[in-house]
Amino acid sequence: MSEYLFAQEEQRWQAYWEEKGIYRTPDDPNLPTYYVLDMFPYPSGAGLHVGHPLGYIASDIMARYHRMRGYAVLHPMGFDAFGLPAEQYAIQTGQHPAHTTADNIKKYTEQLRKIGFSYDWSRSVTTSDPSYYRWTQWIFLELFNSWYDRDAHNGVGRARPIHELIRHFEMRGTYELHAACADDTPVFTADEWKLYTEAERSEQLMHYRLAYLAEAQVNWCPALGTVLANDEVKDGVSERGGHPVEVRMMQQWMLRITAYSARLLDGLNDLNWSDAIKEQQRHWIGRSTGARIRFKPETLETHHQTHTLETHITLSSTEEEPIEVFTTRPDTLFGVSFLVLAPEHPRVMALTHPTRRREVERYVLQTQLRSERERMAEVKTVSGVPTGRHAVNPLNSARIPIWIADYVLAGYGVGAVMGVPGSDERDWRFAQHFKLPIIPVVEGTNPEKGAESQRSARMINSDFLDGHTADEAIPLVIERLEQLGHGEGTTQYRLRDAIFSRQRYWGEPVPIAFGDHGPVAVDTSDLPLLLPEVDKYLPTEEGEPPLARAKDWSYHRMPLETTTMPGWAGSSWYFLRYTDPHNTKEFASRIHTDRWKQVDLYMGGAEHATGHLLYARFWTQFLYDRGHIGFNEPFRCLVNQGMIQGVSAYMQRVRLPGIKPDENHQTRVLKGFNKNGAPLRWECPSTYTNAWLSAGIQIEGAEPSGRVSVDVSLVEQNRLNCTEWKAQETGRDTQGWLMIGENGHLTAQSQSHNELHSDELIFYTSPEVEKMSKSKRNVVNPDWVVKKYGADTLRMYEMFLGPLEVSKPWDTQGIEGVFRFLQKLWRMCHPGGQFSLDQGEPTDQEWKSLHKLLLKIGSDIERFSFNTSVSAFMIAVNELQTMGCHKQAIIDPLVRALAPFAPHLSESLWQAMGKPESVHLSAFPEGDPERVREDNYDYPIQENGKMRFNLNLPRAASAEELQALVMANPRVHQLCGERKPKRVVVVPGRIVNLVF
RNA sequence: GCCCAGGUGGUGAAACCGGUAGACACGCAGGACUUAAAAUCCUGUGACCGAUGAGGUCGUGCGGGUUCAAGUCCCGCCCUGGGUACCA
C-alpha cells in the first residue's frame, strides 16, 4: 500500500473509537479537569458548511491535547433546538417542528461524526427535549420566586428567595428595603401589607420578582406574529426575514437582568476574553455615573379651570411635583437654560400650560407616528416644542423653560434632561435652533461655535464651583444637592430588563397559570409543562399566541400562560447540564458542577457578544446567588474563531449594442478588448441582445445589465467549467444565452458555424470574497471535502488557513498542500509500499528536527496558534525526508504530537507500530531543549542596520569575544575597506551591527 | 461620529521580547521519471538595476519621529472589517 486510503482508515477508526468509548468523560475525581465547549449550534436545515467546523476543530485539538496530558476532559456537543426557522417551516408545511428538528440534528450529527471530533456523545443535550426544558422551566420558576436584595454581600447585592421578601413586608413593609425594582414601585407599611388582599399582594410582589410580568414597550412584528428582542431587530426590521417591526405596549414576562448590571460589568475584568467582546459588553451595559436633580415647576396660575374638583386635585398635585432629570455633569448645573422631557414622559401633559396643550399634543402624536427608522434617519434634525411652563434651578433659583423634544429618550435615565448648551453638543444645537440662552460654565467656551465639554477645564459663572475642574466640582455639587434634598449622586445603566415572552409555538412553555388572585407557578413536581399540540402554528384570529389554540391549556382549571420562552433560555445554562446530563432530580448536582466548575475554554463566534454571552453570565450569577452552583462566571476563557468566507464567482451580463436594420441578420461583429486590453473581434449570431462576458472583457457599445453568481463548484481558478454550466443552464433558460470568452463564444443552442465547443471556451468569472451563504452560491460543504481529501486533511487545512481569530477566505485549491504532507508522512513510514520503520538510534540532526517540532507544537497549542503548528509539522517531515529518516524513535513521538490534529492517520501509524492502545490514550510528547541546542549560531552581520552576510560563531562567546572574532574576520575587513566602524553593537545570540 | 480589530509577495500567511522581512503552503515557470497522463521528486519564484554572474537599490497602507537597528514603539492621516449610536 503506497497510498494512504483515508476513506477506509477514517471509517475504521471512527468505529473503533466509538466501540472502545475512548472519548467518554472519565469519572475519576482525582484527575485534573479540563472543560472545552463549543457554542451551542442551532441545527439549521442547510447543514454545515466548511466555516462551521473551524472552531470545533480548534477546540477538538485542545480537548485531545489535554486528554493526552492527563486531564479528565469534558468535551460535549448538543443542540439549541428551539427556534424560529423550524417554526417557519412548520407554518409553511404543517410539519411539526419536532420532526424537522430531529431530522436536522441527525444530519448535523452525521456531518460532525465524519470529521472525527472527540465529543462524548453520551452527554449530548437538546433544548427542545422535555427532559431538558423541564429544568429550563425550573430555573424560570426560581427566577420568579426570587428578588434582588441590593444590601446583601456588603452592598454588592444578591438574589434571595421571595418568601424572605414577604417576611420583610410583614415586619417592616418597604421600610429599609433596598431591592431591585422599578422607580415608581409603591411604598407601604407592614400594616398596609397585612390589609392587602391576596391579589394586591401578588401585584406588589410582581415589582420585585426577577421574572416578572409587566406592560412593556415591545418590538411587535406583525409578519411573524411575534415580539422581537432589541438585538433581534436590525435597522427597524427583523433580523431573520427582514420584516417590518413596530413599537407597541404589551404585557410581557421580563427578566430583571438590570439588577445584575454592576456585577455583569465588573465581572468582565477577571475574564480571559478578547478586549473586543469585553468592550462590547461594557458598552451594552453602559454605566454612567452622575446625579439625579429635581427642579421644582413654577406654580400654575389657575384662573381658567373647568375641571371637576377631583381631576383638578390630581392634576395639580403632579403639576407641583418636582421634575427629576439625570445628568453625568451635575457640575454644569449653573449653565442650565432649559429642561427637556421625552415626548413619552408620563408627566408631559401635566406639565403643559393649558394654552400650549394643542401644540404639545400634536408634537407627541407626531413622534409616535414616526417609525424608529425615520427617527434614526433624521438624527441631526432639531425638533421640539415648549410646554409654556417654567421650572426653577434648585441652586440659583433661575427661571428656565420646560420643553418637549424627541432627542431625549424615554428609555434612558429618567427620560428628562437639563439643557446645558454651553457644555453639551445636543443641547447646544437645540438652544441654537430655538434661540435659547447659552451660558458658558467652563473656561474656553465659545457659545457662538459650539459646546465645550472638556472635564479638565476650570468652571466659571458657577458660584461656589468656580475655579474647579469637573472632577473636583461634581462631588461638591452632589453634596450640596443632597444637603438641600434636591438631588443625589446616582449611577445609570443603559442595559434594559430582558423581555422573555415570545408569541411563538416552538419554545419552552412558561410554567405559569393565572388564578383569581394573579399568576400562579406550576408546581415543580408537575414539570415539565409539555408543549401542547396545536392545529396550526400561527397566532389565533384574535392575535393570541399559537399556544392559545391548544385544547385544555390549563392547570388545575386555571388558564396557562400562552407565550413561550426565547431562544436564549435554553442556551443560558446548557453548559451546566453537560456536567450531569441525565439527572432527573436536579438540573445538575453540585457534586458535578463543583467538579467541572467553569468552562475552561469556550469556543464560538463573536456575534453572540451581547446576547447569549450576557444572558448566560446573568443566569450563572443568579444560580450562584441562590446557592445552586459554586461559581459566578460561566466561561473563564473565551476564544472567538473568525469566519471562513466564501469566494463567490460572478459573471457580468451586458446588453449588446443595437443592430442597424440594414445589416446582415445572420451574424454580427462585436469589437472590444480582452482583460489585458488587447483588441479583439467576435463574429456572433445576431439573434442575441444580451451576453455574458468573461472577466475583464469589454465590448464597444455594450451596457452592463447586472451580474449573477455561479456555483463555486463549477469554477476552478476563476475559470468556468462551461460544459457543466451549460448542462445546468440549458434546462432552465429557454431564451438561450450567449457567452463571450477569451477565445470565442458559446450559445445554448449551438447554431452558429464558428461557435466553440463548451470545453474549449475560456471563460473567467470575477471572484469576490464574502460571507458563505447558499444565496451567493459560494458554499463549500465539508462532506465533499472529507470525501475527496479525508477528515484529517480538512482539519489540518482549516487550521493551516491562518490565525484562528481572523476571518479568511476558503480556497479549495490550497488544500492540496496539506493533503500532500499527510501522504508524505505515510510514505515515509511505508518504504517500498510496506509499513516498516528503522529501529536504529537517530542521529543528532534527526533528534534536533523532532525536538524543534515538539517545542514548537507545545508553545503553539498554548496560544491557539494552530496554523504555525501545521507548518512546523511540514517542516519537520520535510527535514526528515531530506535526511532519509524513518526511524521509529522519531516517528513514534511525532505521531503522538500529530494525534490531536490528524487523529485518524496518526491512529493508523500508531497501531501499525504494534501499540496495544489508541494513540489518543498515549502521552503527549514533551520537547527537550537540550536536543536542539547548538554550539554555533549564524550571526547576521549588519552595516548600519542593513543585513550583509552571516558569520558562524560560537554561541557561548561573550560580547567582547564576539566583537574580537568579527573584527578579525576577512569578510568584515572587506566590508569595512578604508572605513573604521564608529561603533560595534553586539547582542549575543542575536546580531552584530557595524555602525559607520 | 465614537469604540474594537486589522492593512506584509500573484494568493493564504510567518516573523512570539525592537534584532536576518516573506518561514510553511497554494499558484506559476522549468526539469527528472513515464509511450502518455496522474502521482512523486528536483530547481527557481517580492520588485527593480545588473549579463541569466558578482553585487547593489527599494520594499510590510501613507507621512513624520524615536533607535545602532522599526512590520513591531510614538505622533498624525488613509483604507477595510466588526460593534454602536441623539445614552444626557
PDB file of N, CA and C in Angstrom, chain A residues 721-789:
ATOM      1  N   ASN A 721     -16.257  26.081 -15.737  1.00  0.00           N
ATOM      2  CA  ASN A 721     -16.439  24.829 -16.472  1.00  0.00           C
ATOM      3  C   ASN A 721     -17.704  24.998 -17.311  1.00  0.00           C
ATOM      4  N   CYS A 722     -17.506  25.413 -18.570  1.00  0.00           N
ATOM      5  CA  CYS A 722     -18.640  25.804 -19.411  1.00  0.00           C
ATOM      6  C   CYS A 722     -19.552  24.629 -19.731  1.00  0.00           C
ATOM      7  N   THR A 723     -19.001  23.445 -19.844  1.00  0.00           N
ATOM      8  CA  THR A 723     -19.806  22.270 -20.177  1.00  0.00           C
ATOM      9  C   THR A 723     -20.823  22.016 -19.073  1.00  0.00           C
ATOM     10  N   GLU A 724     -20.324  22.019 -17.817  1.00  0.00           N
ATOM     11  CA  GLU A 724     -21.205  21.806 -16.674  1.00  0.00           C
ATOM     12  C   GLU A 724     -22.246  22.909 -16.588  1.00  0.00           C
ATOM     13  N   TRP A 725     -21.778  24.124 -16.782  1.00  0.00           N
ATOM     14  CA  TRP A 725     -22.671  25.254 -16.650  1.00  0.00           C
ATOM     15  C   TRP A 725     -23.771  25.183 -17.699  1.00  0.00           C
ATOM     16  N   LYS A 726     -23.350  24.828 -18.900  1.00  0.00           N
ATOM     17  CA  LYS A 726     -24.312  24.721 -19.997  1.00  0.00           C
ATOM     18  C   LYS A 726     -25.352  23.652 -19.673  1.00  0.00           C
ATOM     19  N   ALA A 727     -24.869  22.535 -19.123  1.00  0.00           N
ATOM     20  CA  ALA A 727     -25.774  21.440 -18.779  1.00  0.00           C
ATOM     21  C   ALA A 727     -26.810  21.913 -17.762  1.00  0.00           C
ATOM     22  N   GLN A 728     -26.378  22.756 -16.805  1.00  0.00           N
ATOM     23  CA  GLN A 728     -27.303  23.222 -15.781  1.00  0.00           C
ATOM     24  C   GLN A 728     -28.240  24.305 -16.305  1.00  0.00           C
ATOM     25  N   GLU A 729     -27.701  25.195 -17.128  1.00  0.00           N
ATOM     26  CA  GLU A 729     -28.468  26.362 -17.546  1.00  0.00           C
ATOM     27  C   GLU A 729     -29.484  26.054 -18.635  1.00  0.00           C
ATOM     28  N   THR A 730     -29.142  25.155 -19.546  1.00  0.00           N
ATOM     29  CA  THR A 730     -29.995  24.938 -20.697  1.00  0.00           C
ATOM     30  C   THR A 730     -31.393  24.512 -20.283  1.00  0.00           C
ATOM     31  N   GLY A 731     -31.466  23.695 -19.250  1.00  0.00           N
ATOM     32  CA  GLY A 731     -32.769  23.228 -18.792  1.00  0.00           C
ATOM     33  C   GLY A 731     -33.671  24.367 -18.342  1.00  0.00           C
ATOM     34  N   ARG A 732     -33.065  25.388 -17.730  1.00  0.00           N
ATOM     35  CA  ARG A 732     -33.840  26.456 -17.110  1.00  0.00           C
ATOM     36  C   ARG A 732     -34.227  27.560 -18.082  1.00  0.00           C
ATOM     37  N   ASP A 733     -33.252  27.936 -18.890  1.00  0.00           N
ATOM     38  CA  ASP A 733     -33.362  29.179 -19.629  1.00  0.00           C
ATOM     39  C   ASP A 733     -33.713  28.902 -21.080  1.00  0.00           C
ATOM     40  N   THR A 734     -34.997  29.022 -21.401  1.00  0.00           N
ATOM     41  CA  THR A 734     -35.411  28.715 -22.757  1.00  0.00           C
ATOM     42  C   THR A 734     -35.064  29.845 -23.725  1.00  0.00           C
ATOM     43  N   GLN A 735     -34.850  31.021 -23.174  1.00  0.00           N
ATOM     44  CA  GLN A 735     -34.485  32.171 -24.007  1.00  0.00           C
ATOM     45  C   GLN A 735     -33.141  31.957 -24.709  1.00  0.00           C
ATOM     46  N   GLY A 736     -32.321  31.148 -24.099  1.00  0.00           N
ATOM     47  CA  GLY A 736     -30.989  30.979 -24.679  1.00  0.00           C
ATOM     48  C   GLY A 736     -30.070  32.077 -24.206  1.00  0.00           C
ATOM     49  N   TRP A 737     -28.788  31.869 -24.377  1.00  0.00           N
ATOM     50  CA  TRP A 737     -27.827  32.861 -23.913  1.00  0.00           C
ATOM     51  C   TRP A 737     -26.604  32.816 -24.796  1.00  0.00           C
ATOM     52  N   LEU A 738     -25.821  33.844 -24.688  1.00  0.00           N
ATOM     53  CA  LEU A 738     -24.586  33.963 -25.451  1.00  0.00           C
ATOM     54  C   LEU A 738     -23.475  34.259 -24.452  1.00  0.00           C
ATOM     55  N   MET A 739     -22.390  33.493 -24.557  1.00  0.00           N
ATOM     56  CA  MET A 739     -21.262  33.747 -23.668  1.00  0.00           C
ATOM     57  C   MET A 739     -20.081  34.169 -24.506  1.00  0.00           C
ATOM     58  N   ILE A 740     -19.428  35.239 -24.078  1.00  0.00           N
ATOM     59  CA  ILE A 740     -18.247  35.683 -24.796  1.00  0.00           C
ATOM     60  C   ILE A 740     -17.038  35.474 -23.905  1.00  0.00           C
ATOM     61  N   GLY A 741     -16.154  34.600 -24.349  1.00  0.00           N
ATOM     62  CA  GLY A 741     -14.975  34.262 -23.569  1.00  0.00           C
ATOM     63  C   GLY A 741     -13.733  34.857 -24.196  1.00  0.00           C
ATOM     64  N   GLU A 742     -12.591  34.436 -23.692  1.00  0.00           N
ATOM     65  CA  GLU A 742     -11.303  34.948 -24.150  1.00  0.00           C
ATOM     66  C   GLU A 742     -11.018  34.555 -25.599  1.00  0.00           C
ATOM     67  N   ASN A 743     -11.532  33.398 -25.982  1.00  0.00           N
ATOM     68  CA  ASN A 743     -11.140  32.852 -27.280  1.00  0.00           C
ATOM     69  C   ASN A 743     -12.319  32.609 -28.215  1.00  0.00           C
ATOM     70  N   GLY A 744     -13.471  33.191 -27.927  1.00  0.00           N
ATOM     71  CA  GLY A 744     -14.591  32.996 -28.835  1.00  0.00           C
ATOM     72  C   GLY A 744     -15.896  33.027 -28.072  1.00  0.00           C
ATOM     73  N   HIS A 745     -16.933  32.429 -28.638  1.00  0.00           N
ATOM     74  CA  HIS A 745     -18.220  32.484 -27.956  1.00  0.00           C
ATOM     75  C   HIS A 745     -18.914  31.141 -27.961  1.00  0.00           C
ATOM     76  N   LEU A 746     -19.976  31.099 -27.168  1.00  0.00           N
ATOM     77  CA  LEU A 746     -20.724  29.870 -26.973  1.00  0.00           C
ATOM     78  C   LEU A 746     -22.182  30.259 -26.753  1.00  0.00           C
ATOM     79  N   THR A 747     -23.115  29.464 -27.340  1.00  0.00           N
ATOM     80  CA  THR A 747     -24.530  29.732 -27.096  1.00  0.00           C
ATOM     81  C   THR A 747     -25.198  28.473 -26.576  1.00  0.00           C
ATOM     82  N   ALA A 748     -26.444  28.637 -26.121  1.00  0.00           N
ATOM     83  CA  ALA A 748     -27.171  27.497 -25.572  1.00  0.00           C
ATOM     84  C   ALA A 748     -27.473  26.465 -26.663  1.00  0.00           C
ATOM     85  N   GLN A 749     -27.956  26.957 -27.813  1.00  0.00           N
ATOM     86  CA  GLN A 749     -28.278  26.030 -28.903  1.00  0.00           C
ATOM     87  C   GLN A 749     -27.239  26.224 -30.000  1.00  0.00           C
ATOM     88  N   SER A 750     -26.206  25.397 -30.003  1.00  0.00           N
ATOM     89  CA  SER A 750     -25.119  25.577 -30.975  1.00  0.00           C
ATOM     90  C   SER A 750     -25.724  25.814 -32.343  1.00  0.00           C
ATOM     91  N   GLN A 751     -25.734  27.054 -32.791  1.00  0.00           N
ATOM     92  CA  GLN A 751     -26.405  27.332 -34.053  1.00  0.00           C
ATOM     93  C   GLN A 751     -25.505  28.080 -35.022  1.00  0.00           C
ATOM     94  N   SER A 752     -24.375  28.523 -34.536  1.00  0.00           N
ATOM     95  CA  SER A 752     -23.558  29.297 -35.447  1.00  0.00           C
ATOM     96  C   SER A 752     -22.313  28.493 -35.815  1.00  0.00           C
ATOM     97  N   HIS A 753     -21.871  28.646 -37.040  1.00  0.00           N
ATOM     98  CA  HIS A 753     -20.800  27.800 -37.573  1.00  0.00           C
ATOM     99  C   HIS A 753     -19.479  27.997 -36.843  1.00  0.00           C
ATOM    100  N   ASN A 754     -19.232  29.216 -36.322  1.00  0.00           N
ATOM    101  CA  ASN A 754     -17.921  29.448 -35.731  1.00  0.00           C
ATOM    102  C   ASN A 754     -17.944  29.345 -34.202  1.00  0.00           C
ATOM    103  N   GLU A 755     -18.982  28.719 -33.664  1.00  0.00           N
ATOM    104  CA  GLU A 755     -19.093  28.627 -32.218  1.00  0.00           C
ATOM    105  C   GLU A 755     -18.140  27.577 -31.670  1.00  0.00           C
ATOM    106  N   LEU A 756     -17.564  27.886 -30.501  1.00  0.00           N
ATOM    107  CA  LEU A 756     -16.626  26.953 -29.864  1.00  0.00           C
ATOM    108  C   LEU A 756     -17.398  25.848 -29.161  1.00  0.00           C
ATOM    109  N   HIS A 757     -16.748  24.743 -28.947  1.00  0.00           N
ATOM    110  CA  HIS A 757     -17.315  23.691 -28.120  1.00  0.00           C
ATOM    111  C   HIS A 757     -17.191  24.166 -26.665  1.00  0.00           C
ATOM    112  N   SER A 758     -18.128  23.710 -25.843  1.00  0.00           N
ATOM    113  CA  SER A 758     -18.146  24.219 -24.471  1.00  0.00           C
ATOM    114  C   SER A 758     -16.858  23.897 -23.703  1.00  0.00           C
ATOM    115  N   ASP A 759     -16.164  22.833 -24.096  1.00  0.00           N
ATOM    116  CA  ASP A 759     -14.904  22.506 -23.425  1.00  0.00           C
ATOM    117  C   ASP A 759     -13.796  23.493 -23.770  1.00  0.00           C
ATOM    118  N   GLU A 760     -13.945  24.108 -24.934  1.00  0.00           N
ATOM    119  CA  GLU A 760     -12.852  24.948 -25.430  1.00  0.00           C
ATOM    120  C   GLU A 760     -12.922  26.381 -24.919  1.00  0.00           C
ATOM    121  N   LEU A 761     -14.142  26.844 -24.680  1.00  0.00           N
ATOM    122  CA  LEU A 761     -14.298  28.251 -24.337  1.00  0.00           C
ATOM    123  C   LEU A 761     -13.561  28.585 -23.040  1.00  0.00           C
ATOM    124  N   ILE A 762     -12.721  29.595 -23.135  1.00  0.00           N
ATOM    125  CA  ILE A 762     -12.030  30.064 -21.928  1.00  0.00           C
ATOM    126  C   ILE A 762     -12.816  31.237 -21.378  1.00  0.00           C
ATOM    127  N   PHE A 763     -13.472  30.983 -20.256  1.00  0.00           N
ATOM    128  CA  PHE A 763     -14.370  31.984 -19.691  1.00  0.00           C
ATOM    129  C   PHE A 763     -14.043  32.154 -18.214  1.00  0.00           C
ATOM    130  N   TYR A 764     -13.714  33.387 -17.820  1.00  0.00           N
ATOM    131  CA  TYR A 764     -13.359  33.644 -16.423  1.00  0.00           C
ATOM    132  C   TYR A 764     -14.476  34.353 -15.682  1.00  0.00           C
ATOM    133  N   THR A 765     -14.687  33.932 -14.442  1.00  0.00           N
ATOM    134  CA  THR A 765     -15.617  34.641 -13.573  1.00  0.00           C
ATOM    135  C   THR A 765     -14.804  35.592 -12.698  1.00  0.00           C
ATOM    136  N   SER A 766     -15.471  36.585 -12.123  1.00  0.00           N
ATOM    137  CA  SER A 766     -14.792  37.510 -11.205  1.00  0.00           C
ATOM    138  C   SER A 766     -15.007  37.017  -9.781  1.00  0.00           C
ATOM    139  N   PRO A 767     -13.903  36.818  -9.054  1.00  0.00           N
ATOM    140  CA  PRO A 767     -14.061  36.327  -7.679  1.00  0.00           C
ATOM    141  C   PRO A 767     -14.410  37.461  -6.734  1.00  0.00           C
ATOM    142  N   GLU A 768     -15.155  37.142  -5.698  1.00  0.00           N
ATOM    143  CA  GLU A 768     -15.420  38.117  -4.648  1.00  0.00           C
ATOM    144  C   GLU A 768     -15.515  37.391  -3.315  1.00  0.00           C
ATOM    145  N   VAL A 769     -14.775  37.890  -2.332  1.00  0.00           N
ATOM    146  CA  VAL A 769     -14.790  37.265  -1.010  1.00  0.00           C
ATOM    147  C   VAL A 769     -15.955  37.827  -0.216  1.00  0.00           C
ATOM    148  N   GLU A 770     -16.876  36.994   0.196  1.00  0.00           N
ATOM    149  CA  GLU A 770     -17.996  37.438   1.026  1.00  0.00           C
ATOM    150  C   GLU A 770     -18.443  36.292   1.908  1.00  0.00           C
ATOM    151  N   LYS A 771     -19.433  36.570   2.715  1.00  0.00           N
ATOM    152  CA  LYS A 771     -19.936  35.587   3.648  1.00  0.00           C
ATOM    153  C   LYS A 771     -20.391  34.340   2.899  1.00  0.00           C
ATOM    154  N   MET A 772     -20.109  33.172   3.487  1.00  0.00           N
ATOM    155  CA  MET A 772     -20.516  31.940   2.825  1.00  0.00           C
ATOM    156  C   MET A 772     -22.023  31.760   3.010  1.00  0.00           C
ATOM    157  N   SER A 773     -22.749  31.711   1.910  1.00  0.00           N
ATOM    158  CA  SER A 773     -24.192  31.502   2.026  1.00  0.00           C
ATOM    159  C   SER A 773     -24.752  30.892   0.755  1.00  0.00           C
ATOM    160  N   LYS A 774     -25.834  30.183   0.963  1.00  0.00           N
ATOM    161  CA  LYS A 774     -26.486  29.474  -0.127  1.00  0.00           C
ATOM    162  C   LYS A 774     -26.832  30.428  -1.269  1.00  0.00           C
ATOM    163  N   SER A 775     -27.359  31.604  -0.898  1.00  0.00           N
ATOM    164  CA  SER A 775     -27.828  32.532  -1.922  1.00  0.00           C
ATOM    165  C   SER A 775     -26.676  33.051  -2.786  1.00  0.00           C
ATOM    166  N   LYS A 776     -25.476  33.071  -2.238  1.00  0.00           N
ATOM    167  CA  LYS A 776     -24.342  33.551  -3.025  1.00  0.00           C
ATOM    168  C   LYS A 776     -23.660  32.415  -3.784  1.00  0.00           C
ATOM    169  N   ARG A 777     -24.172  31.245  -3.636  1.00  0.00           N
ATOM    170  CA  ARG A 777     -23.680  30.044  -4.326  1.00  0.00           C
ATOM    171  C   ARG A 777     -22.188  29.800  -4.110  1.00  0.00           C
ATOM    172  N   ASN A 778     -21.696  30.179  -2.936  1.00  0.00           N
ATOM    173  CA  ASN A 778     -20.270  30.013  -2.683  1.00  0.00           C
ATOM    174  C   ASN A 778     -20.008  29.041  -1.538  1.00  0.00           C
ATOM    175  N   VAL A 779     -21.002  28.227  -1.229  1.00  0.00           N
ATOM    176  CA  VAL A 779     -20.880  27.320  -0.092  1.00  0.00           C
ATOM    177  C   VAL A 779     -20.045  26.101  -0.459  1.00  0.00           C
ATOM    178  N   VAL A 780     -19.083  25.796   0.399  1.00  0.00           N
ATOM    179  CA  VAL A 780     -18.311  24.576   0.242  1.00  0.00           C
ATOM    180  C   VAL A 780     -18.709  23.665   1.392  1.00  0.00           C
ATOM    181  N   ASN A 781     -19.116  22.458   1.054  1.00  0.00           N
ATOM    182  CA  ASN A 781     -19.649  21.521   2.024  1.00  0.00           C
ATOM    183  C   ASN A 781     -18.528  20.636   2.574  1.00  0.00           C
ATOM    184  N   PRO A 782     -18.448  20.497   3.903  1.00  0.00           N
ATOM    185  CA  PRO A 782     -17.363  19.681   4.456  1.00  0.00           C
ATOM    186  C   PRO A 782     -17.460  18.208   4.037  1.00  0.00           C
ATOM    187  N   ASP A 783     -18.670  17.726   3.810  1.00  0.00           N
ATOM    188  CA  ASP A 783     -18.817  16.324   3.391  1.00  0.00           C
ATOM    189  C   ASP A 783     -18.053  16.069   2.100  1.00  0.00           C
ATOM    190  N   TRP A 784     -18.161  17.047   1.227  1.00  0.00           N
ATOM    191  CA  TRP A 784     -17.490  16.924  -0.067  1.00  0.00           C
ATOM    192  C   TRP A 784     -15.969  16.899   0.132  1.00  0.00           C
ATOM    193  N   VAL A 785     -15.480  17.789   1.013  1.00  0.00           N
ATOM    194  CA  VAL A 785     -14.037  17.856   1.265  1.00  0.00           C
ATOM    195  C   VAL A 785     -13.562  16.557   1.909  1.00  0.00           C
ATOM    196  N   VAL A 786     -14.342  16.058   2.870  1.00  0.00           N
ATOM    197  CA  VAL A 786     -13.974  14.815   3.550  1.00  0.00           C
ATOM    198  C   VAL A 786     -13.932  13.674   2.542  1.00  0.00           C
ATOM    199  N   LYS A 787     -14.855  13.658   1.642  1.00  0.00           N
ATOM    200  CA  LYS A 787     -14.916  12.594   0.653  1.00  0.00           C
ATOM    201  C   LYS A 787     -13.712  12.633  -0.278  1.00  0.00           C
ATOM    202  N   LYS A 788     -13.331  13.853  -0.654  1.00  0.00           N
ATOM    203  CA  LYS A 788     -12.251  13.990  -1.622  1.00  0.00           C
ATOM    204  C   LYS A 788     -10.861  13.899  -0.992  1.00  0.00           C
ATOM    205  N   TYR A 789     -10.719  14.449   0.217  1.00  0.00           N
ATOM    206  CA  TYR A 789      -9.376  14.527   0.814  1.00  0.00           C
ATOM    207  C   TYR A 789      -9.268  13.852   2.179  1.00  0.00           C
TER     208      TYR A 789
END
